[in-house]
mmCIF file of C-alpha atoms and ligand atoms in Angstrom:
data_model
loop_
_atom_site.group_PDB
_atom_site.id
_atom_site.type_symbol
_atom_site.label_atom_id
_atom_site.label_comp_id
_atom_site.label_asym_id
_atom_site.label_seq_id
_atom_site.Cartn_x
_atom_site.Cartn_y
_atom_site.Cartn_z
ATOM 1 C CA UNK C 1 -10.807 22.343 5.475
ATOM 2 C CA UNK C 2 -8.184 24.463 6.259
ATOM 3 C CA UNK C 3 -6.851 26.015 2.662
ATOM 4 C CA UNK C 4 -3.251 26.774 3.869
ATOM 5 C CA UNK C 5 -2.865 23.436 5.429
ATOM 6 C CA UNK C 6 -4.077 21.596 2.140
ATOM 7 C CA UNK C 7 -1.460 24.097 0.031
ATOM 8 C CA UNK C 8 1.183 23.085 2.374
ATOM 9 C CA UNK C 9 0.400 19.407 1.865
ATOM 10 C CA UNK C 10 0.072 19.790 -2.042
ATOM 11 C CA UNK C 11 3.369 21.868 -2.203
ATOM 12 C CA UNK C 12 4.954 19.296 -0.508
ATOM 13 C CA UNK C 13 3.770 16.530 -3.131
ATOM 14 C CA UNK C 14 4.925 18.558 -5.909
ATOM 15 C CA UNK C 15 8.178 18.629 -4.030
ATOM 16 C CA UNK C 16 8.861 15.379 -3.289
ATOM 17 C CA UNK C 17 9.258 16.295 0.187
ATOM 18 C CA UNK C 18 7.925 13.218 2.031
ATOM 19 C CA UNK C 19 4.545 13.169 3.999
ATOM 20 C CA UNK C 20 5.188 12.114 7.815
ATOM 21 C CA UNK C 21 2.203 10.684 10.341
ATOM 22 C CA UNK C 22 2.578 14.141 12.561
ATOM 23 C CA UNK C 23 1.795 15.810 9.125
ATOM 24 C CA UNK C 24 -1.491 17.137 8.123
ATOM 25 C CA UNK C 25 -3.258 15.435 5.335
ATOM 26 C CA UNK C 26 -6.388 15.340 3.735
ATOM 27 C CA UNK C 27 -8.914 12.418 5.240
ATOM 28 C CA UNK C 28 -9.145 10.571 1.750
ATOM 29 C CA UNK C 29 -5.459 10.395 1.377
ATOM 30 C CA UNK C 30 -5.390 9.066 4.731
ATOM 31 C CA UNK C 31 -8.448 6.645 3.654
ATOM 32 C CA UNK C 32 -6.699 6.061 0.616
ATOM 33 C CA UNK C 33 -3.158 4.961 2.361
ATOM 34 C CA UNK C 34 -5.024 3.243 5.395
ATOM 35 C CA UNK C 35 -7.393 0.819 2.838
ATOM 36 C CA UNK C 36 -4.041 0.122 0.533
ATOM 37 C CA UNK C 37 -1.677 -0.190 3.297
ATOM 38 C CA UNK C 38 -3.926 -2.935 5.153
ATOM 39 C CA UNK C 39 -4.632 -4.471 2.122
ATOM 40 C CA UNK C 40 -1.279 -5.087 1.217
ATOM 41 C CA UNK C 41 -0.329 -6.134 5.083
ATOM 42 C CA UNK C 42 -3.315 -8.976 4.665
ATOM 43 C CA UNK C 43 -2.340 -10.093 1.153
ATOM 44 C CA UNK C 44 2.077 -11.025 2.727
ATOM 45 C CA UNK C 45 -0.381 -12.704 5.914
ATOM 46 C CA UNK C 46 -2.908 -14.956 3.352
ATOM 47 C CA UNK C 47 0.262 -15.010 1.069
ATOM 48 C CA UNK C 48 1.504 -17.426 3.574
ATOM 49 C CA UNK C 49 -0.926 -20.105 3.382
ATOM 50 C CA UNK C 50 -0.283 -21.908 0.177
ATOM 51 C CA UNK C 51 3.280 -22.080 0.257
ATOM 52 C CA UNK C 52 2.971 -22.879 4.288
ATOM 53 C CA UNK C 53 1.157 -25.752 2.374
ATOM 54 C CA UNK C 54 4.567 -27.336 0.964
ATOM 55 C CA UNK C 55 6.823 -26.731 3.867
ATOM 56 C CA UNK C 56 6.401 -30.525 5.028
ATOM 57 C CA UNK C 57 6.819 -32.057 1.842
ATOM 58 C CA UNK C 58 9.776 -29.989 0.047
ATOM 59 C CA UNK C 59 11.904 -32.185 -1.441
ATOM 60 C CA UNK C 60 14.876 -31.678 0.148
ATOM 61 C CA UNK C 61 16.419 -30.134 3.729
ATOM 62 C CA UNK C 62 18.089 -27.327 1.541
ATOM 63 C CA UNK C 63 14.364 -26.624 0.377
ATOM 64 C CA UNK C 64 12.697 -26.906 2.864
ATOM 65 C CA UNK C 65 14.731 -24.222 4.928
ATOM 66 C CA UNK C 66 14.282 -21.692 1.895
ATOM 67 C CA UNK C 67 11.153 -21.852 1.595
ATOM 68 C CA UNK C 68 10.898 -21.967 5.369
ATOM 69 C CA UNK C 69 12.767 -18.610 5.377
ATOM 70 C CA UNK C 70 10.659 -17.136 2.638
ATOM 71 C CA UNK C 71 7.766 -18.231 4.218
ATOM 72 C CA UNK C 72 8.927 -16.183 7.632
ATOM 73 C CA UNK C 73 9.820 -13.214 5.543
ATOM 74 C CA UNK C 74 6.141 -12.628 4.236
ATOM 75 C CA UNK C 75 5.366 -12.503 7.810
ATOM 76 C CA UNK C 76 7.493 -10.209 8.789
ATOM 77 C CA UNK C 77 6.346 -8.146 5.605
ATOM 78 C CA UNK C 78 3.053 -7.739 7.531
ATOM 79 C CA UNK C 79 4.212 -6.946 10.437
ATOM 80 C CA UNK C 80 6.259 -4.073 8.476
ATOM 81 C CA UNK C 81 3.277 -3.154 6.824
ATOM 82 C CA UNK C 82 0.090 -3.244 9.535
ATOM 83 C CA UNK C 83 3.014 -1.253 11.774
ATOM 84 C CA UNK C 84 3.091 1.196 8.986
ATOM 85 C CA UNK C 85 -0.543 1.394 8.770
ATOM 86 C CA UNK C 86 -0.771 2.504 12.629
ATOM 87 C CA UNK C 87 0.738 5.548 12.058
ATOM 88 C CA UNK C 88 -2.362 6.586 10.340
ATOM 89 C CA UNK C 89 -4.461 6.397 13.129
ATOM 90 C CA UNK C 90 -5.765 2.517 12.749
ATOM 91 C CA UNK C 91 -4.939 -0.509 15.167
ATOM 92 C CA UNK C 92 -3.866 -3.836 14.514
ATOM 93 C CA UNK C 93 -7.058 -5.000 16.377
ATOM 94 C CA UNK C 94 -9.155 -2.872 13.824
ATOM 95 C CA UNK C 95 -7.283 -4.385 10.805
ATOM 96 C CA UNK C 96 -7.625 -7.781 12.247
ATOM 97 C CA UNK C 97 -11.099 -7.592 12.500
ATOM 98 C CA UNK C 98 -11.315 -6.353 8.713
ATOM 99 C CA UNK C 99 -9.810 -9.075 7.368
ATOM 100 C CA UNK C 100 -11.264 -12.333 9.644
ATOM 101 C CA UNK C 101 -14.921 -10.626 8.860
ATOM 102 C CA UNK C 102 -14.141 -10.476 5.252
ATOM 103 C CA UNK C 103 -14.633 -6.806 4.799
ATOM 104 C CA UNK C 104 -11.042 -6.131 3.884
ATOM 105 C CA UNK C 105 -9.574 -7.638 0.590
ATOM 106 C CA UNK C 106 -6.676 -9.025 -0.225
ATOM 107 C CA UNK C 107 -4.359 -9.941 -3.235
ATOM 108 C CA UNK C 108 -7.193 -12.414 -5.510
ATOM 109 C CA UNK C 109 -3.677 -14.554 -5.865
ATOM 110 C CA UNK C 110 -3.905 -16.528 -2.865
ATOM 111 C CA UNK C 111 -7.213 -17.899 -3.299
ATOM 112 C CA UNK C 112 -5.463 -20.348 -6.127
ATOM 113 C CA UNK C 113 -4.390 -23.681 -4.611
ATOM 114 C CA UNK C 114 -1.027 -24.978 -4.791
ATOM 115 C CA UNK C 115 -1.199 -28.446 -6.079
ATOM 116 C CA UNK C 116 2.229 -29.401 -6.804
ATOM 117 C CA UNK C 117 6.438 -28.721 -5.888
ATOM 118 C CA UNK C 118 6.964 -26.766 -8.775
ATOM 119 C CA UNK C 119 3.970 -24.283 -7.918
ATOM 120 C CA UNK C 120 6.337 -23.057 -5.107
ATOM 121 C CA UNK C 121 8.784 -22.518 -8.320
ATOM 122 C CA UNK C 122 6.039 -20.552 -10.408
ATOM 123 C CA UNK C 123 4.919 -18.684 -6.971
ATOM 124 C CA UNK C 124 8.565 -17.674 -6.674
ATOM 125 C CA UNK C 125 8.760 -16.341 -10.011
ATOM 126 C CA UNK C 126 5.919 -14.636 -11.219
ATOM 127 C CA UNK C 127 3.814 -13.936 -7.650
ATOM 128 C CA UNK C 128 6.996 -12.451 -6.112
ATOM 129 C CA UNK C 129 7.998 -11.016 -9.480
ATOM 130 C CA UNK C 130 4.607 -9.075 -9.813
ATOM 131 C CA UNK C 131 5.082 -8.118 -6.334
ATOM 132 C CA UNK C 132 8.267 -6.658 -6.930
ATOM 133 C CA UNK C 133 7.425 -4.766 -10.260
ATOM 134 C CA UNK C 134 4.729 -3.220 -8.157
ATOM 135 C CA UNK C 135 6.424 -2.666 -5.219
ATOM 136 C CA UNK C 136 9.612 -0.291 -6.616
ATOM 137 C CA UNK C 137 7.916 2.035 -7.009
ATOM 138 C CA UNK C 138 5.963 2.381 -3.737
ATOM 139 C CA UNK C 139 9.837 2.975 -2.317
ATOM 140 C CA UNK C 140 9.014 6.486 -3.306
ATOM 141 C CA UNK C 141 5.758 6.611 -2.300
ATOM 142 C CA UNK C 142 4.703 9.952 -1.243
ATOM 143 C CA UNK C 143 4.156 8.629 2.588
ATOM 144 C CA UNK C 144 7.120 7.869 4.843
ATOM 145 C CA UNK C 145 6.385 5.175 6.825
ATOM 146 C CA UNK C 146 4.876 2.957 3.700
ATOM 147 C CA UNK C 147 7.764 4.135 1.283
ATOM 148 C CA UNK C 148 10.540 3.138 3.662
ATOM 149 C CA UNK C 149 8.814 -0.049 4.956
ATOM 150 C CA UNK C 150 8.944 -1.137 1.093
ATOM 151 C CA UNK C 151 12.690 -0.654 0.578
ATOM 152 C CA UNK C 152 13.622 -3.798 3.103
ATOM 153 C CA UNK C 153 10.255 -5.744 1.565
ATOM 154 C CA UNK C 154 11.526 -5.443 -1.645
ATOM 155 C CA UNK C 155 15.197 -6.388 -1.163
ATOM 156 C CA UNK C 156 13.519 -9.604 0.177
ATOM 157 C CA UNK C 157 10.741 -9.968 -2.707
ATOM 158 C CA UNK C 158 13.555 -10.342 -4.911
ATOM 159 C CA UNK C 159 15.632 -13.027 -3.072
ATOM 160 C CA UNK C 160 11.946 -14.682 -3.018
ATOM 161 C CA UNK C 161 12.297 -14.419 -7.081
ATOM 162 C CA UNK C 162 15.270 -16.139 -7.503
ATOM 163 C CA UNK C 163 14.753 -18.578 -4.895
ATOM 164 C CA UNK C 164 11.525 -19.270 -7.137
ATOM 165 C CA UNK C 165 13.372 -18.856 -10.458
ATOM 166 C CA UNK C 166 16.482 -21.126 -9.445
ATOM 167 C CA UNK C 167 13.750 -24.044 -8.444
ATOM 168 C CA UNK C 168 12.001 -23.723 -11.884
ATOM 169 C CA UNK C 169 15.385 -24.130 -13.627
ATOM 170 C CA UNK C 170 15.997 -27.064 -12.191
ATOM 171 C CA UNK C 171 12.502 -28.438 -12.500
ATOM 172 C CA UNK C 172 13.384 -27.501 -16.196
ATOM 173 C CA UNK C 173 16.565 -29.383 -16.318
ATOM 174 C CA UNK C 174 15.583 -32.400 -14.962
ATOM 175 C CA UNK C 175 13.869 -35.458 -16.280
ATOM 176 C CA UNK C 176 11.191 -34.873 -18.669
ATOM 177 C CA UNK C 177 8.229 -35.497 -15.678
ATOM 178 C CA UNK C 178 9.920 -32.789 -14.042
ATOM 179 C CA UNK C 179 10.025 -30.179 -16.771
ATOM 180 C CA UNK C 180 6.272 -31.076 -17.138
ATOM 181 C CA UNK C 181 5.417 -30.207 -13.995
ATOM 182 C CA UNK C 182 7.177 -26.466 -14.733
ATOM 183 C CA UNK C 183 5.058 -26.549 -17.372
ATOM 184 C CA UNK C 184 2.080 -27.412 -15.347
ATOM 185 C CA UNK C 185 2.497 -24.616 -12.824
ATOM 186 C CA UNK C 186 2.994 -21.839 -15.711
ATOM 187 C CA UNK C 187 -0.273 -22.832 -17.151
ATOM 188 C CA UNK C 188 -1.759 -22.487 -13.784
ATOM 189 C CA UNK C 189 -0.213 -19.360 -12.256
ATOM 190 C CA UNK C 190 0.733 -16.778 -15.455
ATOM 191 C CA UNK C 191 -3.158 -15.478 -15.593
ATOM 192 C CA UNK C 192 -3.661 -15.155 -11.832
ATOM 193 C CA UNK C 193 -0.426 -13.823 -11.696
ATOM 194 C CA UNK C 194 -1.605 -10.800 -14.235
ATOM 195 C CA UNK C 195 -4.263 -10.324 -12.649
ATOM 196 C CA UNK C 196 -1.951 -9.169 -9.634
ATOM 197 C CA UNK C 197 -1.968 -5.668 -11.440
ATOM 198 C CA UNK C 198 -5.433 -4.946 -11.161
ATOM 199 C CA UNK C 199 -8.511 -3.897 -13.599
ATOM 200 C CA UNK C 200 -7.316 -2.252 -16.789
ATOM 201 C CA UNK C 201 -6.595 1.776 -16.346
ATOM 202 C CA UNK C 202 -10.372 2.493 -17.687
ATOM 203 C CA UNK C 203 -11.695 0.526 -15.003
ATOM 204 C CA UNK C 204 -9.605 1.146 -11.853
ATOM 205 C CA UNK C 205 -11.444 4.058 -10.208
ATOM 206 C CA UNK C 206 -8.737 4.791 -7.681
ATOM 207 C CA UNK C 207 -5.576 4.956 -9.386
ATOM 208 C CA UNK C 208 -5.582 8.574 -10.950
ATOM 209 C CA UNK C 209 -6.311 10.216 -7.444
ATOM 210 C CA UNK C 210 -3.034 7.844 -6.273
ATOM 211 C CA UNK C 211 -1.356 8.409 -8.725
ATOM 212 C CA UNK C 212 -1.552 12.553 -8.428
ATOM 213 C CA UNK C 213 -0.402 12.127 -4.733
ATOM 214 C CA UNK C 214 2.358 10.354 -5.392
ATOM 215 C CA UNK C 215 0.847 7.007 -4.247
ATOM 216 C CA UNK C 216 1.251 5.061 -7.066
ATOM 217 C CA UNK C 217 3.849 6.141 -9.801
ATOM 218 C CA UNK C 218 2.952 4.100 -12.730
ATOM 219 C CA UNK C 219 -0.641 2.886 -13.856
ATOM 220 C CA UNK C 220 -1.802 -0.974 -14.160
ATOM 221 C CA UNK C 221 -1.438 -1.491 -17.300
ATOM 222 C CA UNK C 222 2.054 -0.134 -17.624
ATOM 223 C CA UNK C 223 3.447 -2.320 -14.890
ATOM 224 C CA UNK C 224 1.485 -5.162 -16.116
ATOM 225 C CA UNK C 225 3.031 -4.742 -19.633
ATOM 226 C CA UNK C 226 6.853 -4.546 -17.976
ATOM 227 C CA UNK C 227 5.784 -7.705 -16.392
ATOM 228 C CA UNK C 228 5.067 -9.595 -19.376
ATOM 229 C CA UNK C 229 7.910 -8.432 -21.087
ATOM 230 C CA UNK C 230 10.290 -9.245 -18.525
ATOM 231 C CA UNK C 231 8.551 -12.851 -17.818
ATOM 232 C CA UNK C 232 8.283 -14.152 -21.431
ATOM 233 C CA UNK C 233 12.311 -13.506 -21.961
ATOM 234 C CA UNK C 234 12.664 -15.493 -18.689
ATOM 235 C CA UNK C 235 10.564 -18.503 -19.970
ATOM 236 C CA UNK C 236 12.363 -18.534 -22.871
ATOM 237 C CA UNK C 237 15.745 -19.080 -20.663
ATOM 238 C CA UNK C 238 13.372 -22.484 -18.821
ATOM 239 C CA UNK C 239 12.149 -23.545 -22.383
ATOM 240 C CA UNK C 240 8.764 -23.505 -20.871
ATOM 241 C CA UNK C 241 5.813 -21.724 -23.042
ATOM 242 C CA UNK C 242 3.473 -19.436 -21.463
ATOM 243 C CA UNK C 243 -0.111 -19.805 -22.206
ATOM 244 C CA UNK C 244 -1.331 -17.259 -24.278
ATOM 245 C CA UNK C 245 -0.968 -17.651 -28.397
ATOM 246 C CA UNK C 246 -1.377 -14.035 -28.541
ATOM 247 C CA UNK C 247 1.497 -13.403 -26.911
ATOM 248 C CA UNK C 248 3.697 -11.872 -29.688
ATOM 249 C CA UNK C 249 6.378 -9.568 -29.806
ATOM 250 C CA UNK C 250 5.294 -5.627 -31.094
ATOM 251 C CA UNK C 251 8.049 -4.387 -32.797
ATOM 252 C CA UNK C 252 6.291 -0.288 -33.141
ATOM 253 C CA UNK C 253 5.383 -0.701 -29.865
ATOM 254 C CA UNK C 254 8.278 -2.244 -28.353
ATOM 255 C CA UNK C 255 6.621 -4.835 -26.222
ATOM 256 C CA UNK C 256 4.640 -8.254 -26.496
ATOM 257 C CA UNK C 257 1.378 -7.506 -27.090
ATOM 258 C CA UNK C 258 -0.686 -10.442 -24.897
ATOM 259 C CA UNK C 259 -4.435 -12.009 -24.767
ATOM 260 C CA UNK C 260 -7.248 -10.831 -23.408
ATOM 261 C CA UNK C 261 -7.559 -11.329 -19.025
ATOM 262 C CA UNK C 262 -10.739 -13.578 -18.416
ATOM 263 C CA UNK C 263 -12.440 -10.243 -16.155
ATOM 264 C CA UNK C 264 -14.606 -12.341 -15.182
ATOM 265 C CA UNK C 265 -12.833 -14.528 -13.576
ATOM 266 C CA UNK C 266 -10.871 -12.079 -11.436
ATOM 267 C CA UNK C 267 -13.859 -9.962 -9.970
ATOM 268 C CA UNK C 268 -15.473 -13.224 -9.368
ATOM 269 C CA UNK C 269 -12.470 -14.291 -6.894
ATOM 270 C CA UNK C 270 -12.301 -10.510 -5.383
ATOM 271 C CA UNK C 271 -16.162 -11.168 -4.386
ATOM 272 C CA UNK C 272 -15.061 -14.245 -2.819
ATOM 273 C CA UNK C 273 -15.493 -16.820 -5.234
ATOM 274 C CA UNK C 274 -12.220 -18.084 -5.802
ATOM 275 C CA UNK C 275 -11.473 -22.068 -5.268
ATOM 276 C CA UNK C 276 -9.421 -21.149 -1.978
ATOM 277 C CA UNK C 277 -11.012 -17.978 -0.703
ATOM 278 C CA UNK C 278 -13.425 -20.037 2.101
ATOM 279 C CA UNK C 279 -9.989 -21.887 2.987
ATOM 280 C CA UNK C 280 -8.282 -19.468 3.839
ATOM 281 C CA UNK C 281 -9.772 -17.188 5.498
ATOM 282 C CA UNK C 282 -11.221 -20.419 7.961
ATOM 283 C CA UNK C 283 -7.555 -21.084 8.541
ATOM 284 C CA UNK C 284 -6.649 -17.361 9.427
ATOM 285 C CA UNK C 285 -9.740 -17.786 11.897
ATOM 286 C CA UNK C 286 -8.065 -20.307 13.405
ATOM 287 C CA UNK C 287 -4.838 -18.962 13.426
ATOM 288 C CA UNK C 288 -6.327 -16.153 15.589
ATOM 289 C CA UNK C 289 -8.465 -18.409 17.862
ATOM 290 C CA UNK C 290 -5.353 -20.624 18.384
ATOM 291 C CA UNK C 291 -3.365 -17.393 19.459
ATOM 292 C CA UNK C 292 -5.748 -15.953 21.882
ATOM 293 C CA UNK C 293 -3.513 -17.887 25.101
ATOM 294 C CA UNK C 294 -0.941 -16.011 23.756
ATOM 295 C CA UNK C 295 -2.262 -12.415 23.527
ATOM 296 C CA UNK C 296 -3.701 -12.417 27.082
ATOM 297 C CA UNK C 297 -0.365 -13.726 28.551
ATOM 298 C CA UNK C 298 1.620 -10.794 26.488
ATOM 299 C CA UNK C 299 -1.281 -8.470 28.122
ATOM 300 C CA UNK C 300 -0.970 -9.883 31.492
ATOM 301 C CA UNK C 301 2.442 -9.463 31.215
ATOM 302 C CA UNK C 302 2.581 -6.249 29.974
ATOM 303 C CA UNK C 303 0.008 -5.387 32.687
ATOM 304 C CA UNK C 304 2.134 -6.707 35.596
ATOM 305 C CA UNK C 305 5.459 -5.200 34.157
ATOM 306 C CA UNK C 306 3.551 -1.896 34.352
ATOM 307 C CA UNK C 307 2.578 -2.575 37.936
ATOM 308 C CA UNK C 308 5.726 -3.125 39.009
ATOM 309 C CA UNK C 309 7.247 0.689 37.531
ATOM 310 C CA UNK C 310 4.726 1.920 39.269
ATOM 311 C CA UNK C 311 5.496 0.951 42.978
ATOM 312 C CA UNK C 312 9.000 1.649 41.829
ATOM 313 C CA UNK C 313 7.832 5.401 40.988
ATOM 314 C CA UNK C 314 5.756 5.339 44.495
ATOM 315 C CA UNK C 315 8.868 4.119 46.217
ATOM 316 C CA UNK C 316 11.262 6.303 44.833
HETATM 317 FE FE1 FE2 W 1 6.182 -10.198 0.753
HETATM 318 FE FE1 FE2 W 2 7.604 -12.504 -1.235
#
């Protein structure tokens, strides 16, 4: 390893001064953005799937196109985000692979199934939301291409909020069915949606490495803790509880203190066990078998296009 390379790269860190893809960087900080990068670029593709789920039964046209559009954002979030991931010396193809094998992870959240309207409510609010209070802070994120890719994702995350917010609220001020079924889907979604944060700080082998490059600015826990904080005023505002009868409010502290995360649980749906995790990764599968017409007519395309320039050239 070249010494004054690595003291460039570190001065630059310390700075603030952001780190480019023409830039020289150590491997595992490349490892370290390429794995997190992907990851997050497979969890906004998977993320699809269970709201994709309610598209054809939303209860109304004005729903249906929201959720249509927020549905189409996530997309695009991947595209952002494997595009991002490129510049660090990995293809899409590679990626692909990762994920449809099952050697790349992503976000444990979408292996829960979405059984009912207001699940697209609670997705809204407290999937996006986590996404969001994890997100910020990657805006600053010590590499370019991921820190500025996160600025548009998370002007749309929190339009995705709202949208899932505004349907709770009305869930919640409806007929008494209807604020049941708000109910229902905070019961469901509040621990999966903690579990969005990660392992506790003592277990999360990664983060302090991230965290001294300028990855991540703000452990687990403490975003986790923001989260609940911010979420527990909001249901309060529905008049929905959330589950947890530890959840009390710390007055030294100056935050809820909250129950116990069943561990168990979550590393149980990382390895795969989840109730969804065999659905969806079957219907990405498809998705890509389904798409194969369409990649070899882009490359044929592409192929003849480039065939074309070249007599041009010859010609000219
Ligand atoms: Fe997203
Ligand atoms: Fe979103």
């Amino acid at each position: 390893m070249n010494e004054k390379e690595l003291q460039h790269f570190e001065d630059k860190i310390k700075q603030e001064i952001r780190i480019e893809p023409k830039d020289w960087m150590p491997d595992d900080y490349r490892k370290m953005l390429i794995r997190q990068i992907s990851q997050h670029a497979h969890s906004e593709i998977v993320g699809m799937l269970p709201e994709a789920n309610w598209i054809t039964r939303a209860p109304s046209l004005k729903r249906k196109a929201i959720l249509l559009a927020k549905v189409q954002d996530e997309a695009g979030h991947g595209l952002y985000l494997y595009c991002a991931a490129e510049t660090l010396n990995i293809s899409r193809e590679e990626m692909t692979e990762q994920l449809l094998s099952g050697r790349a992870k992503y976000s444990s959240i979408f292996n829960y199934p979405t059984l009912s309207w207001a699940d697209m409510g609670a997705i809204g609010w407290l999937v996006d939301g986590a996404a969001i209070m994890n997100q910020v802070p990657l805006c600053r994120a010590s590499y370019g291409p991921y820190a500025r890719a996160m600025i548009r994702i998370c002007k749309e995350e929190s339009f995705h909020q709202r949208q899932g917010y505004e349907i709770l609220l009305t869930l919640c001020r409806g007929s008494k069915e209807q604020k049941a079924m708000a109910q229902d889907a905070l019961n469901r979604w509040w621990w999966p949606s903690l579990m969005m944060f990660g392992p506790n700080d003592d277990d999360s082998p990664h983060s302090a490495q991230s965290m001294k490059w300028k990855i991540k600015r703000f452990s687990n826990d403490e975003l986790r803790q923001k989260f609940v904080d911010v979420c527990k005023d909001q249901a309060d505002i529905l008049g929905i509880a959330i589950p947890d009868s530890d959840l009390k409010w710390n007055e030294e502290r100056g935050h809820y203190d909250f129950g116990e995360i069943n561990w168990e649980e979550f590393w149980s749906v990382i390895k795969g066990n989840g109730p969804c995790n065999k659905e969806r990764l079957d219907a990405r599968i498809k998705a890509h078998e389904n798409g194969e017409w369409v990649r070899e007519a882009a490359l044929a395309y592409a192929e003849k296009k480039k065939e074309v320039i070249d007599d041009v050239v010859k010609l000219s």
